[in-house]
Coordinates of C-alpha atoms in Angstrom, one line a residue:
M1291 CA 0.0 0.0 0.0
A1292 CA 2.9 2.4 0.8
H1293 CA 4.4 1.7 -2.6
R1294 CA 1.1 2.7 -4.3
Q1295 CA 0.7 5.9 -2.3
A1296 CA 4.1 7.3 -3.1
P1297 CA 3.4 8.2 -6.8
S1298 CA 0.1 9.8 -5.7
Q1299 CA 1.9 12.0 -3.3
C1300 CA 4.6 12.9 -5.8
G1301 CA 2.0 13.6 -8.4
G1302 CA 0.1 15.9 -6.0
F1303 CA 3.3 17.8 -5.3
F1304 CA 4.1 18.5 -8.9
Q1305 CA 0.5 19.3 -9.6
T1306 CA 0.5 21.9 -6.8
K1307 CA 3.8 23.3 -8.1
S1308 CA 2.4 23.5 -11.7
Q1309 CA -0.8 25.1 -10.5
S1310 CA 1.2 27.7 -8.6
C1311 CA 3.3 28.4 -11.7
Y1312 CA 0.2 28.9 -13.9
Q1313 CA -1.4 31.2 -11.3
M1314 CA 1.7 33.3 -11.3
K1315 CA 1.7 33.4 -15.1
D1316 CA -1.9 34.4 -15.2
F1317 CA -1.3 37.2 -12.6
A1318 CA 1.8 38.4 -14.5
T1319 CA -0.2 38.3 -17.8
A1320 CA -3.0 40.4 -16.2
L1321 CA -0.5 43.0 -14.9
S1322 CA 1.2 43.2 -18.3
L1323 CA -2.2 43.7 -19.9
A1324 CA -3.0 46.4 -17.4
N1325 CA 0.3 48.1 -18.1
M1326 CA -0.5 48.1 -21.8
I1327 CA -4.0 49.4 -21.2
L1328 CA -2.6 52.3 -19.1
G1329 CA -0.3 53.0 -22.1
L1330 CA -3.2 53.1 -24.5
F1331 CA -5.1 55.4 -22.2
S1332 CA -2.1 57.6 -22.0
I1333 CA -2.0 57.8 -25.8
F1334 CA -5.7 58.6 -25.8
C1335 CA -5.1 61.4 -23.3
S1336 CA -2.3 62.8 -25.4
F1337 CA -4.5 63.0 -28.5
C1338 CA -7.2 64.6 -26.4
Q1339 CA -4.8 67.3 -25.2
K1340 CA -4.8 66.1 -21.6
P1341 CA -1.1 65.8 -20.7
C1342 CA -1.7 65.5 -16.9
G1343 CA -3.8 62.4 -17.5
A1344 CA -1.3 61.0 -19.9
C1345 CA 1.6 61.6 -17.4
W1346 CA -0.4 60.0 -14.5
M1347 CA -1.0 56.9 -16.6
L1348 CA 2.7 56.7 -17.4
L1349 CA 3.8 57.1 -13.7
S1350 CA 1.2 54.4 -12.8
S1351 CA 2.8 52.1 -15.4
F1352 CA 6.2 52.8 -14.0
L1353 CA 5.2 51.4 -10.7
L1354 CA 3.2 48.6 -12.1
D1355 CA 6.1 47.5 -14.3
M1356 CA 8.2 46.8 -11.3
A1357 CA 5.7 44.4 -9.9
V1358 CA 5.6 42.6 -13.3
G1359 CA 9.4 42.4 -13.3
T1360 CA 9.4 40.8 -9.9
I1361 CA 6.9 38.1 -10.9
T1362 CA 8.5 37.3 -14.2
R1363 CA 11.9 36.9 -12.6
H1364 CA 10.3 34.2 -10.3
L1365 CA 8.7 32.4 -13.3
S1366 CA 12.1 31.5 -14.8
V1367 CA 11.8 29.1 -17.8
C1368 CA 8.0 29.1 -18.0
S1369 CA 7.8 32.9 -18.4
K1370 CA 8.7 33.2 -22.1
A1371 CA 5.2 34.1 -23.2
V1372 CA 4.8 36.5 -20.3
L1373 CA 8.1 38.2 -21.1
E1374 CA 7.1 38.7 -24.8
L1375 CA 3.8 40.2 -23.7
N1376 CA 5.6 42.4 -21.2
D1377 CA 8.0 43.6 -23.9
F1378 CA 5.1 44.6 -26.1
A1379 CA 3.5 46.4 -23.2
I1380 CA 6.7 48.2 -22.5
F1381 CA 7.0 49.3 -26.1
T1382 CA 3.4 50.5 -26.2
T1383 CA 3.5 52.3 -22.8
F1384 CA 7.1 53.5 -22.4
G1385 CA 7.8 53.9 -26.1
L1386 CA 4.8 55.1 -28.1
A1387 CA 2.8 56.7 -25.2
S1388 CA 5.9 58.4 -23.8
A1389 CA 7.0 59.8 -27.2
L1390 CA 3.6 61.4 -27.6
L1391 CA 4.3 63.6 -24.6
L1392 CA 6.7 65.5 -26.9
G1393 CA 3.8 66.2 -29.3
V1394 CA 3.5 65.8 -33.0
T1395 CA 2.4 69.3 -33.9
G1396 CA 5.6 70.3 -35.7
P1397 CA 8.3 68.7 -37.8
L1398 CA 11.0 68.9 -35.0
N1399 CA 8.7 67.3 -32.3
S1400 CA 7.5 64.7 -34.8
F1401 CA 11.1 63.8 -35.6
L1402 CA 12.2 63.6 -32.0
S1403 CA 9.2 61.5 -31.1
T1404 CA 10.1 59.1 -33.9
I1405 CA 13.7 58.9 -32.7
Y1406 CA 12.5 58.2 -29.2
V1407 CA 10.3 55.3 -30.3
L1408 CA 13.3 53.9 -32.3
A1409 CA 15.5 54.3 -29.2
T1410 CA 13.0 52.3 -27.2
T1411 CA 13.1 49.6 -29.8
F1412 CA 16.9 49.6 -29.7
R1413 CA 16.8 49.4 -26.0
L1414 CA 14.4 46.5 -25.9
C1415 CA 16.7 44.5 -28.3
F1416 CA 19.6 44.9 -25.9
Y1417 CA 17.3 44.0 -23.0
S1418 CA 16.4 40.7 -24.6
A1419 CA 20.0 39.9 -25.4
S1420 CA 21.1 40.5 -21.9
E1421 CA 18.4 38.3 -20.5
R1422 CA 19.5 35.4 -22.7
N1423 CA 23.1 35.8 -21.6
P1424 CA 23.7 34.2 -18.2
G1425 CA 26.7 36.5 -17.6
L1426 CA 24.6 39.6 -17.9
S1427 CA 21.5 38.3 -16.0
S1428 CA 21.8 40.8 -13.2
T1429 CA 22.2 43.9 -15.5
Y1430 CA 20.4 45.9 -18.1
R1431 CA 22.3 47.3 -21.1
G1432 CA 21.3 50.9 -21.6
L1433 CA 18.8 52.8 -19.4
P1434 CA 15.6 50.8 -18.9
C1435 CA 12.7 52.4 -20.8
P1436 CA 10.4 52.8 -17.7
Y1437 CA 12.9 55.1 -16.0
A1438 CA 13.3 57.2 -19.2
S1439 CA 9.5 57.4 -19.4
C1440 CA 9.2 58.3 -15.7
V1441 CA 11.7 61.2 -16.2
L1442 CA 9.7 62.5 -19.2
A1443 CA 6.3 62.3 -17.5
S1444 CA 7.6 63.9 -14.3
T1445 CA 9.3 66.7 -16.3
S1446 CA 6.1 67.3 -18.2
L1447 CA 4.1 67.7 -15.0
L1448 CA 6.6 69.9 -13.3
T1449 CA 7.2 72.2 -16.3
K1450 CA 3.5 72.1 -17.4
G1451 CA 4.4 70.6 -20.8
N1452 CA 7.2 73.0 -21.7
T1453 CA 8.2 71.8 -25.2
F1454 CA 11.8 73.0 -25.1
I1455 CA 12.6 71.4 -21.7
L1456 CA 10.8 68.2 -22.7
S1457 CA 12.8 68.0 -26.0
C1458 CA 16.1 68.5 -24.1
M1459 CA 15.2 65.8 -21.5
A1460 CA 14.0 63.4 -24.2
S1461 CA 17.3 63.9 -26.1
L1462 CA 19.2 63.0 -22.9
M1463 CA 17.0 59.9 -22.3
I1464 CA 17.6 58.8 -25.9
L1465 CA 21.3 58.9 -25.3
F1466 CA 21.1 57.0 -22.0
M1467 CA 18.9 54.3 -23.6
M1468 CA 21.2 53.8 -26.6
D1469 CA 24.4 54.0 -24.4
Q1470 CA 26.4 50.8 -23.9
S1471 CA 26.5 51.3 -20.1
Y1472 CA 25.1 48.7 -17.7
Y1473 CA 22.5 49.3 -15.1
P1474 CA 21.6 46.9 -12.3
H1475 CA 18.3 45.2 -11.8
D1476 CA 16.8 47.4 -9.1
K1477 CA 14.7 44.5 -7.7
I1478 CA 13.0 46.9 -5.3
L1479 CA 10.3 44.5 -4.2
E1480 CA 12.9 41.8 -3.5
S1481 CA 15.5 43.9 -1.8
E1482 CA 16.1 45.9 1.4
S1483 CA 13.3 47.4 3.4
W1484 CA 14.2 51.0 2.5
K1485 CA 13.8 50.2 -1.2
K1486 CA 10.4 48.8 -0.6
M1487 CA 9.5 52.0 1.3
V1488 CA 10.6 54.0 -1.7
Y1489 CA 8.2 52.0 -3.8
L1490 CA 5.4 52.3 -1.3
G1491 CA 6.1 56.0 -1.2
G1492 CA 5.6 56.3 -4.9
I1493 CA 2.2 54.6 -4.7
I1494 CA 1.1 56.8 -1.8
T1495 CA 2.2 60.0 -3.6
L1496 CA 0.6 58.9 -6.8
L1497 CA -2.8 58.2 -5.2
L1498 CA -3.0 60.8 -2.4
F1499 CA -0.8 63.8 -3.2
P1500 CA -0.9 66.5 -5.9
F1501 CA 0.6 65.9 -9.3
S1502 CA 3.5 68.2 -8.7
L1503 CA 4.7 66.4 -5.5
T1504 CA 4.3 63.0 -7.3
A1505 CA 6.3 64.2 -10.2
F1506 CA 9.1 65.5 -8.0
Y1507 CA 9.2 62.3 -6.0
C1508 CA 9.4 60.1 -9.1
L1509 CA 11.9 62.4 -10.8
V1510 CA 14.3 62.3 -7.9
W1511 CA 13.8 58.5 -7.7
S1512 CA 14.6 58.0 -11.4
L1513 CA 17.5 60.4 -11.5
S1514 CA 19.1 58.6 -8.5
Y1515 CA 18.9 55.4 -10.5
I1516 CA 20.4 57.0 -13.6
F1517 CA 23.3 58.8 -12.0
F1518 CA 24.0 56.4 -9.0
P1519 CA 22.9 53.0 -10.3
D1520 CA 25.4 50.8 -8.5
A1521 CA 25.9 53.0 -5.4
L1522 CA 22.2 53.1 -4.5
W1523 CA 20.3 50.4 -6.5
G1524 CA 22.9 47.7 -7.2
D1525 CA 23.8 44.6 -5.3
E1526 CA 27.0 46.1 -3.9
I1527 CA 25.2 48.2 -1.3
S1528 CA 23.2 45.1 -0.2
L1529 CA 26.5 43.2 0.3
R1530 CA 28.1 46.1 2.2
L1531 CA 25.1 46.4 4.6
Q1532 CA 25.0 42.6 5.1
N1533 CA 28.8 42.5 5.9
R1534 CA 28.4 45.4 8.2
H1535 CA 25.5 43.7 10.0
Q1536 CA 27.5 40.4 10.3
G1537 CA 30.5 42.3 11.6
K1538 CA 28.5 43.6 14.5

């Protein structure tokens, strides 16, 4: 009897593990779809001349994308379809929707918007390549698109859509995205408590505080990642804190 029950227990274990994997995939798929829907609403707001609404959608997507990234990293091999959907959502939200913040009313803005979308595509290609390379699994190549989008949306809110400042900032973000520099996986929801508090602070300011304060908070957050990637958001600070704690 014991010999007959063993396969049943083993089968139950793998069935539970498989069900958990499928549930995570479904949840990640739903979040990626929500991210893409926010991007589509941002595009709609841009066409309707409602830049505040468009920026709010992009900042929401910025926070949502981090949750999607956390889940997809835990899905490992079975996450290929989810990763492809997430890449499409990133292109829609942080590429097309973000580029429309620059406007398409003149030839210069239209040209810069097109270059921004191409830079996003370029960046996503390097992202996929780094994920397939085990040696680069903990880094991004080029500035991640969500951070560039967050900078643009925050700048647009703080400057009330100033075209000149937005164009300058977009040009910088294009250079950062196409750069060959490496940026660490922030892994905010999987890291130290203070990083989780930063994420929670972003949600609170987005939902409860004025647009200007939310924009300032997210802009400082994004710029700290751009200019101090390893010092603040990399794994080195985690190791230093852990060694310091062990030393005590």
